[in-house]
XYZ file of C-alpha atoms in Angstrom:
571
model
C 73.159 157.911 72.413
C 74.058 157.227 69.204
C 71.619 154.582 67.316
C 72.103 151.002 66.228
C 72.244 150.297 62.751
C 74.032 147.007 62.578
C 71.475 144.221 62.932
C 74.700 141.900 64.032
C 75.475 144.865 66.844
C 71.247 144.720 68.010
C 71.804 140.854 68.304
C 74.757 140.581 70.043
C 73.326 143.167 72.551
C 70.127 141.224 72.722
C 71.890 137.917 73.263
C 73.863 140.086 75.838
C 71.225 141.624 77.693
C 69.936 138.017 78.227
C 73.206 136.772 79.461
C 73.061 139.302 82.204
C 69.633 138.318 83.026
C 70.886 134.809 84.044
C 74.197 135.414 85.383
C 74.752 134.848 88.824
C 78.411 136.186 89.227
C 78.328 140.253 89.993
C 81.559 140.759 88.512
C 80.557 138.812 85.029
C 77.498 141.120 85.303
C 79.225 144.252 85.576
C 81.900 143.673 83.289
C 79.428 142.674 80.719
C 76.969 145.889 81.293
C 80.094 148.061 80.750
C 80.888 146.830 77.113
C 76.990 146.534 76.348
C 76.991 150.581 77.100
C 80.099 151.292 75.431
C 78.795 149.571 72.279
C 75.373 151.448 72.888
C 78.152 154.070 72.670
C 79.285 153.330 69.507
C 82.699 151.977 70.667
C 84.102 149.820 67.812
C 86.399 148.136 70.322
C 83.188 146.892 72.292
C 81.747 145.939 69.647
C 84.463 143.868 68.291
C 84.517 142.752 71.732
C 81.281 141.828 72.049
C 81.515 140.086 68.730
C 84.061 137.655 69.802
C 81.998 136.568 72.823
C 78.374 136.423 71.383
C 79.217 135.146 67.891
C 80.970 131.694 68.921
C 80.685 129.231 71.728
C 83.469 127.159 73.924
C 83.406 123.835 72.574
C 83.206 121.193 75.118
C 85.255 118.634 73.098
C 87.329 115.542 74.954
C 89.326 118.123 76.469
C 86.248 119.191 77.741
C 85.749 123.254 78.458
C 89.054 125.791 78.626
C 89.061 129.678 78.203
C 89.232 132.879 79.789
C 87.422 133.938 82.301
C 84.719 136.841 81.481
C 80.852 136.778 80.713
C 79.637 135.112 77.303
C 79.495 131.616 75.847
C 83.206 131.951 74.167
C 84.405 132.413 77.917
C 84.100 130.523 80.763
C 82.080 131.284 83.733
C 79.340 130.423 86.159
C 76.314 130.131 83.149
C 78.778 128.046 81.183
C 79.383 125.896 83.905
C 76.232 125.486 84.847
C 74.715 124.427 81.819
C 77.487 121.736 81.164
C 77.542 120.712 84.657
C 73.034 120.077 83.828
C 74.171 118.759 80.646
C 76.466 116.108 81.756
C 74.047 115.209 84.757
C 71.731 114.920 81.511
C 74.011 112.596 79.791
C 74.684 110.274 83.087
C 71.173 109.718 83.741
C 70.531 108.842 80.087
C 73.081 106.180 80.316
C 72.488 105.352 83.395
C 70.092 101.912 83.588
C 66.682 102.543 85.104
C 66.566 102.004 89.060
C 69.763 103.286 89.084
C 71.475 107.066 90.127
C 74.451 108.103 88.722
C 77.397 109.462 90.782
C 79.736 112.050 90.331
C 82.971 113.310 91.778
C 83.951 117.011 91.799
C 87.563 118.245 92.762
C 88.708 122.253 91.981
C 92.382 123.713 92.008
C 93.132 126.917 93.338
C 92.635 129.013 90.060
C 90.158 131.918 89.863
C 86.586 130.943 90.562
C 87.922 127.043 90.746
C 85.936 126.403 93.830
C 82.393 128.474 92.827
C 82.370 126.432 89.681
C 82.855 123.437 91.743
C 79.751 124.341 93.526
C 77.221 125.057 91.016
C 78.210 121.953 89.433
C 77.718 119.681 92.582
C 74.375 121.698 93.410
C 72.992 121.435 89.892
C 74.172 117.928 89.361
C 72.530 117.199 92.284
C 69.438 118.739 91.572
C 69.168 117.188 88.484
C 69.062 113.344 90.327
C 72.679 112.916 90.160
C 75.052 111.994 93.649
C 77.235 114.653 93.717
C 80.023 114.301 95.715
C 82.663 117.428 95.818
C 86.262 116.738 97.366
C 86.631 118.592 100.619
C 89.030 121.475 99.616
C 91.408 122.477 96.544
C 93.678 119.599 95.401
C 95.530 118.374 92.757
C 94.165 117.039 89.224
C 95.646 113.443 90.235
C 93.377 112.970 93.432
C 90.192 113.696 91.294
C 90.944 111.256 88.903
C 92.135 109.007 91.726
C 88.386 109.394 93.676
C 86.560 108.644 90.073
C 88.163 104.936 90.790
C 88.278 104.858 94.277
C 85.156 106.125 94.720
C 83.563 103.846 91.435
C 81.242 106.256 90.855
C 79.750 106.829 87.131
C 81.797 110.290 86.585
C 84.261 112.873 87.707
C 84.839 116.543 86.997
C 87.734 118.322 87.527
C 88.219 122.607 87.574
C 91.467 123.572 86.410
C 93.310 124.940 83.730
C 96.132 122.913 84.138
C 99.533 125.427 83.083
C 97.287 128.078 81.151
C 97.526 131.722 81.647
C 96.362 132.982 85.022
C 93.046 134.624 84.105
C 91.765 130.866 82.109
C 90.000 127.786 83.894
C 88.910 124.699 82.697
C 86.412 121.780 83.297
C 87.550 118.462 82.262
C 85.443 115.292 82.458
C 86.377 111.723 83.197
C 84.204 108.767 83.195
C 83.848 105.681 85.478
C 82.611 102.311 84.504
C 83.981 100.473 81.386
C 85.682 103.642 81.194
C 88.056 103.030 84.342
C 87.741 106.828 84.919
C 89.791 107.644 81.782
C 88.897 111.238 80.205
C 86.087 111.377 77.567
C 86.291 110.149 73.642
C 84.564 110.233 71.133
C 81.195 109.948 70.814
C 80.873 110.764 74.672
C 81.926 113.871 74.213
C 79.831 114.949 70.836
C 76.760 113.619 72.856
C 77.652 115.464 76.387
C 77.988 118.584 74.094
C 74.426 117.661 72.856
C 73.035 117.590 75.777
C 74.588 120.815 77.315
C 73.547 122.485 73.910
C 69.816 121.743 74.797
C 69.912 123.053 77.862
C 71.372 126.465 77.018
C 68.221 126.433 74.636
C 65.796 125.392 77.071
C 65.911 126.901 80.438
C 67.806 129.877 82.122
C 70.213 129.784 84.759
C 68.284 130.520 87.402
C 65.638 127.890 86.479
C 68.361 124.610 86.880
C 67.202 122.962 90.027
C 69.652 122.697 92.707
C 69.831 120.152 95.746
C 72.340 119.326 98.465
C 75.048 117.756 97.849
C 78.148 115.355 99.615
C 81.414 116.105 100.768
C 83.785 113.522 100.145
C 85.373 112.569 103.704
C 89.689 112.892 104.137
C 90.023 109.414 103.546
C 89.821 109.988 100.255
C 93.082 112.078 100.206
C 94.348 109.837 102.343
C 93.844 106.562 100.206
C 95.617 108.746 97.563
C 98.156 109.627 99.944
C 98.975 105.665 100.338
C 98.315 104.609 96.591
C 101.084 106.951 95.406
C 103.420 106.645 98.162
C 104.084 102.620 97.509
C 104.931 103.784 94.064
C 108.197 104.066 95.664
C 108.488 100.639 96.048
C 109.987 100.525 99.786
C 111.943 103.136 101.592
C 114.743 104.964 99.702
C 117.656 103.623 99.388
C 119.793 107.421 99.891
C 118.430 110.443 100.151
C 118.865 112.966 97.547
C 119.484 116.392 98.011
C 115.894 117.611 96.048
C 114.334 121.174 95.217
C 111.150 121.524 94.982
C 108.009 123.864 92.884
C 104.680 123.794 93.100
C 104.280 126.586 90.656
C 101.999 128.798 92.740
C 99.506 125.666 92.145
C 97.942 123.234 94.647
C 100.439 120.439 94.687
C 102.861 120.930 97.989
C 100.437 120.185 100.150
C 99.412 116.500 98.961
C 103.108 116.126 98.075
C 104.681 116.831 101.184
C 102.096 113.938 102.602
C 103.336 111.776 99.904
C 106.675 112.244 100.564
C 106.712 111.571 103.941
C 104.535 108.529 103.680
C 107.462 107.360 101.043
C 110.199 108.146 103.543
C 111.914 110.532 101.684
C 113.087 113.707 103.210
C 111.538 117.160 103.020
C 112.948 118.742 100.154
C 114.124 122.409 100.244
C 111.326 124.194 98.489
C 111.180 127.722 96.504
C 108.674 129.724 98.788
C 108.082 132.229 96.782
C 106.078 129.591 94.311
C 104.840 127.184 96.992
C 101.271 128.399 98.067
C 98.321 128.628 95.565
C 97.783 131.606 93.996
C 95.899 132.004 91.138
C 97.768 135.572 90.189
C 101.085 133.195 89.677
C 102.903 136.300 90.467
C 106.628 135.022 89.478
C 106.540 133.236 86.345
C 105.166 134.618 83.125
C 103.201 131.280 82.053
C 102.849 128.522 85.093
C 104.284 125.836 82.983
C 107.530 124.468 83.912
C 108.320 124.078 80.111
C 108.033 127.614 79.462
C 111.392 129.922 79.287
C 112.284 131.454 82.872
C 109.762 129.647 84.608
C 112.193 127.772 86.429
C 114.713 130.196 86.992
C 113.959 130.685 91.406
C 114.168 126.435 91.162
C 117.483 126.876 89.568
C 118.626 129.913 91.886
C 117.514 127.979 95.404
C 119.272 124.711 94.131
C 122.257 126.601 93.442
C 122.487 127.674 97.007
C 121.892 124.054 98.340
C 123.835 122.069 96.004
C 120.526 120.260 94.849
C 121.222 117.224 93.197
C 117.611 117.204 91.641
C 114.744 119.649 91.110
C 111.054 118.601 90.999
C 108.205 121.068 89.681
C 104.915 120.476 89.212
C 102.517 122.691 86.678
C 99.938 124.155 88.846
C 96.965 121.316 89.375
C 100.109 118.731 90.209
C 99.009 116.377 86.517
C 102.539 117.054 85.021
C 105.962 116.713 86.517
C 109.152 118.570 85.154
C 113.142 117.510 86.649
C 116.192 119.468 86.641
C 119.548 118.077 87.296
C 123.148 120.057 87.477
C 124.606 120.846 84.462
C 127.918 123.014 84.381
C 127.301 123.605 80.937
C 124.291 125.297 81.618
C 124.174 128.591 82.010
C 122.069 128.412 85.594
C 124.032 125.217 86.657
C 121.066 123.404 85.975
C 119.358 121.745 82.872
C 115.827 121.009 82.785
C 115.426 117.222 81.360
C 113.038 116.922 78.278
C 110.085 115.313 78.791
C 111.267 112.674 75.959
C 114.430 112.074 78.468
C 111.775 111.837 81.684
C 109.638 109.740 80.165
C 112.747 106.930 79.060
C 113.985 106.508 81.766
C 110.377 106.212 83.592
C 109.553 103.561 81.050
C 113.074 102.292 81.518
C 112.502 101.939 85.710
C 108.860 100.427 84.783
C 110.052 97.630 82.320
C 112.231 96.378 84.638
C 109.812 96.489 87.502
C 107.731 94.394 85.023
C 110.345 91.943 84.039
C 111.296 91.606 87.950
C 107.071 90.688 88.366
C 107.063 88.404 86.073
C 106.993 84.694 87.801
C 107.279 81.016 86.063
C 108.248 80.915 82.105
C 105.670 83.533 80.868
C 107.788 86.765 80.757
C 107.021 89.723 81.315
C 103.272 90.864 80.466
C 102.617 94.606 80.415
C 102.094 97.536 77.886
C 104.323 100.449 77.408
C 102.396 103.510 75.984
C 103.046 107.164 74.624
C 101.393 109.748 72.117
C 102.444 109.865 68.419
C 104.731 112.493 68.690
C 106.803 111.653 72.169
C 109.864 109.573 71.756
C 110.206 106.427 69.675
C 112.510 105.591 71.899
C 110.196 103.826 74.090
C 109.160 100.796 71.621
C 112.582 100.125 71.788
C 112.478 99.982 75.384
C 109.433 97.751 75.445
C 110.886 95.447 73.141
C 114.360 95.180 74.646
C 112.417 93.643 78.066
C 109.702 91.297 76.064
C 106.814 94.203 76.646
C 103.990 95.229 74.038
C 104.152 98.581 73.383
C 101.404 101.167 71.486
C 101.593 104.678 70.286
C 98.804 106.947 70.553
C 97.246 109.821 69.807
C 98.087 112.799 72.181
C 96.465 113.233 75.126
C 96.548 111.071 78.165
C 92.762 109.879 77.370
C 93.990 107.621 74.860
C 97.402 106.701 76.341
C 94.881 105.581 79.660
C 93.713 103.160 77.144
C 95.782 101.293 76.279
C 95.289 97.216 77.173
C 97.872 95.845 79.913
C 99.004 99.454 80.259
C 102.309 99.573 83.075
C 103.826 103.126 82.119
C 102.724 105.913 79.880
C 103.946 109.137 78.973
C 103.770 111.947 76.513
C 106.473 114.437 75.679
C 104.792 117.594 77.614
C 106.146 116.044 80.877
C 102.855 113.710 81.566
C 103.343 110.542 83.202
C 101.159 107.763 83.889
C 103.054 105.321 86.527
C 100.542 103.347 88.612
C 97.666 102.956 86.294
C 96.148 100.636 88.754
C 95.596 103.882 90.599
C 94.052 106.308 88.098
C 93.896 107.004 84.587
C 95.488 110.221 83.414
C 98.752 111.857 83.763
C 100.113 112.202 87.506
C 102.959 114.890 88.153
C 102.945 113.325 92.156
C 103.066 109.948 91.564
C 106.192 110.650 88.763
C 107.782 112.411 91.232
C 107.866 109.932 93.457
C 108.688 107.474 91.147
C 111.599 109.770 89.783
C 112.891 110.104 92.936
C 113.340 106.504 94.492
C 115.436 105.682 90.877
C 117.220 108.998 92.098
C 117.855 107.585 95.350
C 118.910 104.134 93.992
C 121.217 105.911 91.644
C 122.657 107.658 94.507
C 122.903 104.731 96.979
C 125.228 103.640 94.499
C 127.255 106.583 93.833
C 125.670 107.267 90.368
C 123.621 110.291 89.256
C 120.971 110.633 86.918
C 123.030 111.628 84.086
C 124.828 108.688 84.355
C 121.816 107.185 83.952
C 120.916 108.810 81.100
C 124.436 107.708 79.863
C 123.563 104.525 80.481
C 120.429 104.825 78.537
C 121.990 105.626 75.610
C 125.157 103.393 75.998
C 122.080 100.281 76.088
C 119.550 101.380 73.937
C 120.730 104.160 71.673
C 120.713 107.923 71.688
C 116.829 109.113 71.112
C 117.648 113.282 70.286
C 114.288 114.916 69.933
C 113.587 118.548 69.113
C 110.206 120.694 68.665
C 109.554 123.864 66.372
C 106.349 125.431 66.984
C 104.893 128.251 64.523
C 102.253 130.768 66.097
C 99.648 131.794 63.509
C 97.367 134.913 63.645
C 95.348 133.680 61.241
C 94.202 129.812 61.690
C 93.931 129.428 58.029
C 97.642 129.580 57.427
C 97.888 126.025 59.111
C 95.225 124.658 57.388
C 97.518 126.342 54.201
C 100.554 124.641 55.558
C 98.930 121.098 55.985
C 97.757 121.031 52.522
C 100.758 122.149 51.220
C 102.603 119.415 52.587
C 100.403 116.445 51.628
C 99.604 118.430 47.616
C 103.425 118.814 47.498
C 105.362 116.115 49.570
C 109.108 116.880 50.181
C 111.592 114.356 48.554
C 114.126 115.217 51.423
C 114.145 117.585 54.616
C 117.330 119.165 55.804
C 119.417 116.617 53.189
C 117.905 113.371 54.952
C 115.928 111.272 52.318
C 112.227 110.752 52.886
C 111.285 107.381 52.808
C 107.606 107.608 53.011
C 104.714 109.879 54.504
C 102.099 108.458 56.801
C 98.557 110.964 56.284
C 96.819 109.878 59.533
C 93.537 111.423 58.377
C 93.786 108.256 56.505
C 95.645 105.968 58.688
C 93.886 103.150 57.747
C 92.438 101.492 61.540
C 96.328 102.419 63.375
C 94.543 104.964 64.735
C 91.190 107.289 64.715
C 91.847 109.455 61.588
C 93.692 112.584 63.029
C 95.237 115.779 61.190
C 98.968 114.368 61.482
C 101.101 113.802 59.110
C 104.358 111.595 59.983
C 107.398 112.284 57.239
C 109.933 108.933 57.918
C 113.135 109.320 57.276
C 116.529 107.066 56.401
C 118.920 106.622 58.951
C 115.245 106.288 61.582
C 114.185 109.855 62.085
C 110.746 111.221 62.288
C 108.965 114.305 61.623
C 105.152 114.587 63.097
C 103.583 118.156 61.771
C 99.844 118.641 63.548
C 97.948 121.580 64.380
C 97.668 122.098 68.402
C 94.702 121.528 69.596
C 95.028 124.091 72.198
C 96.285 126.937 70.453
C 97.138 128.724 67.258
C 100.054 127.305 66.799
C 101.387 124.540 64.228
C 103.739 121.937 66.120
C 106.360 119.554 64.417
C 108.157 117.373 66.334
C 111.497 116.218 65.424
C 113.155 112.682 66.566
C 116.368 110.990 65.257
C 118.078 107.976 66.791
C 121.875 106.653 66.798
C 122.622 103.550 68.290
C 126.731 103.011 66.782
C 129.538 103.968 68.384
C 129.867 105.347 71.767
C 128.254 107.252 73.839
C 129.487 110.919 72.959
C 129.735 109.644 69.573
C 125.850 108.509 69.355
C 124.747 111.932 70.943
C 126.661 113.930 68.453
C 125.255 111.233 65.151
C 121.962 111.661 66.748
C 121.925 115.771 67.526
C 123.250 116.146 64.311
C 120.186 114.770 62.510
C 118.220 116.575 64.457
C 119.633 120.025 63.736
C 119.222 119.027 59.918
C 115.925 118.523 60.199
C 114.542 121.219 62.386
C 116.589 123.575 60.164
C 114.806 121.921 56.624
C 111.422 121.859 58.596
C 111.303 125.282 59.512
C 112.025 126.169 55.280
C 109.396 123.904 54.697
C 106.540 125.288 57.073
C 107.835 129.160 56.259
């Protein structure tokens, strides 16, 4: 065996050898103790391997924990889990006043090692003085963060990985109290990561105490169940002809009880897709936004003349809709979440305005991220409503004051925030559909809807460029670039100023965004993703003269211009 030299290489293995020590998962172990001998070995590969999982950590952030699954702290698995699951438990009894036991709820999705993270969570939380209370099988995202209110308990955890690749999981972290059970901010989540740091420090795996914990009872699904069914608003008024994909995720099962509860019929689903499995054996990437991943939607709604088609990402959060389109090449076109999320807000400020008693008006917030549709102020102002924009993510859209509808542009949807605080791909459904069945009571579709949109409100194009990076510094290159050098024009549309949101001055927390506004009312947003290596830039123009066709064209138009100058300014 050939010896070490590389004092990096004897660390790593060290740090490695100890990992195995605690592990409890056989199949982390052995996969480990095969790249520990192959780098004993002298394998490069291994040791490059082992570099990338000993020599960095996953950052529990306000998205909380996401990653691959595979021994070491850049991955996740059951010693990562457990030491944020003794970390949070850490944090709740810390803030919890003395006297007093915190509570937590657990729910897990049908992903790889979902439910066994689930458990060492509840046990460890438990053991650490926390109720633990774990839902009583795999279920959607939207029922966890459902049973954080319902239940009023101090916390709730979720295990998923939402539309990621099928070998990643998650844990994401909501809180309950003066928190409503929105998803962690800032500082909550700096001092959760604190606390889960000191415990990785301090005591092995083995050595977290454990206890018994509860099972929530079915009522719980069942008060979901009701909650998200009366966002129908009464029975349907027609019944459209519906598809429906769960993705190979976990949301047919608490849909089809939603449904039914809602009166609508059952729709014709794609089987192939409709069971959980975590292998998500026919789509590439489970994430209805992805090329092809609707294609079996699009070939069973060909065969039953489907009017509609309703997919959910695989832990049931996000919601995308289809709708026949002869220009399409499948017959079908898959609405953007910009269009979704208009005519959601559109359906919601009326249901406001039609609330509103005596002379006060309508009272209600509309809400989306920074870099979904602009459209929606105009919405909110057209019906008397207060509108703010965001930062992305559904933890700060949850936030807003009055809130009656929020959405972002990667098909999230927040309909009945009396209900729960984060995006709901179930309760948008439903929602989608009765306006669906009203259109079609009355011998309308949904693009005539979307006509209609545009014929009252203007035409609100949108487009989105995203640039994949191997190396993370060139997006750090391109963001400087842009605010050392601003452009004058993009795609022959004149710039009329550039909002740095690093510096934006109390509008928002200080964020790497910068927002290039244009004449004529289009918008650029450039960010980094906060998920991967990839810079996004978002692209909206609006028309609002002539007709119809005529604003689609002015507004497409624009749009085209700008992607075209963005991508020469981001090359």
């Amino acid at each position: 065996m050939p010896e070490l030299h590389d004092p990096a290489d004897e660390r790593r293995l060290a740090l490695a050898e100890a990992w195995i020590a605690q592990d409890p998962d056989p199949e982390a172990r052995a996969e480990l103790e095969t790249i520990v001998a192959a780098v004993r070995a002298g394998d490069a590969a291994a040791s490059a391997e082992l570099a990338d999982r000993f020599d960095a950590r996953l950052a529990f952030g306000t998205a909380g924990l996401r990653g691959a699954i595979a021994a070491g702290p850049n991955r996740m698995n059951r010693v990562l889990v457990s030491q944020a699951a003794a970390g949070l438990a850490a944090y709740l009894l810390e803030q919890t006043a003395p006297g007093e036991t915190p509570s937590v709820v657990i729910g897990y999705d049908g992903r790889k090692n979902s439910r066994v993270f689930a458990e060492d969570s509840a046990a460890i939380m438990a053991g650490a003085g926390v109720r633990a209370v774990l839902l009583p099988r795999l279920l959607p995202t939207p029922v966890t963060a459902f049973a954080v209110r319902h239940l009023d308990v101090s916390a709730g955890v979720m295990v998923t990985a939402s539309h990621n690749p099928p070998n990643d999981n998650g844990y994401k972290v909501y809180l309950g109290g003066e928190h409503g059970g929105s998803q962690i901010v800032s500082p909550a989540d700096a001092e959760i990561a604190a606390h889960i740091l000191r415990v990785a420090a301090e005591a092995a795996v083995p050595e977290l105490p454990r206890a018994a914990y509860e099972t929530a009872p079915e009522s719980v699904v069942d008060a979901y169940v009701a909650a998200t069914a009366a966002v129908a608003g009464g029975p349907p008024a027609a019944q459209p002809v519906v598809v429906y994909t769960a993705m190979h995720g976990v949301g047919w099962e608490t849909t089809a009880k939603v449904l039914a509860s809602a009166g609508f019929d059952v729709p014709t689903l794609v089987d192939a897709q409709i069971a959980p499995d975590p292998a998500f054996p026919t789509v590439s990437f489970p994430n209805p936004e992805e090329p092809g991943a609707m294609d079996l939607s699009f070939a069973r709604a060909r065969e039953v003349g489907a009017e509609l088609i309703v997919a959910n990402d695989p832990d049931a959060d996000r919601l995308a809709i289809a709708i026949p389109d002869a220009s399409a090449a499948e017959g079908y076109r898959r609405l953007t979440g910009n269009e979704v999320g208009l005519l959601l807000g559109w359906q919601a400020a009326e249901r406001a305005v039609a609330a509103a008693s005596g002379d006060a008006g309508a009272v209600g917030t509309l809400a989306c991220s920074i870099v979904s549709s602009p459209g929606l102020e105009t919405v909110a102002r057209h019906h008397g409503l207060d509108f703010r924009s965001t930062l992305t993510g559904f933890k700060w859209i949850s936030r807003a004051p009055s809130l009656v509808f929020g959405f972002e542009e990667a098909l999230g949807y927040l309909v009945n925030p009396g209900t729960l605080r984060d995006k709901d791909g179930i309760s948008a459904a439903v929602a989608f559909l009765a306006l669906a069945a009203q259109l079609k009571a009355q011998g309308r579709t949904v693009a005539d809807h979307l006509d209609d949109f545009v014929g009252r409100f203007g035409c609100f194009a949108s487009a989105q460029v995203s640039i994949r990076v191997t190396d993370l510094s060139r997006i750090g290159e391109v963001m400087a670039r842009l605010r050392e050098r601003p452009p004058a024009e993009v795609g022959g549309i004149r710039v009329e100023r550039i909002d740095d949101l690093l510096d934006a001055g109390g509008e928002l927390p200080p964020s790497d965004v910068l927002r290039i506004v244009l004449a004529g009312g289009g918008r650029v947003m450039v960010r980094p993703s906060g998920t991967e290596p990839k810079l996004k830039v978002y692209i909206d123009a609006v028309s609002d003269t002539g007709s119809v066709s005529e604003r689609r064209a002015e507004a497409s138009a624009a749009v085209a211009a700008l992607e075209a100058g963005m991508r020469e300014l981001v090359a």
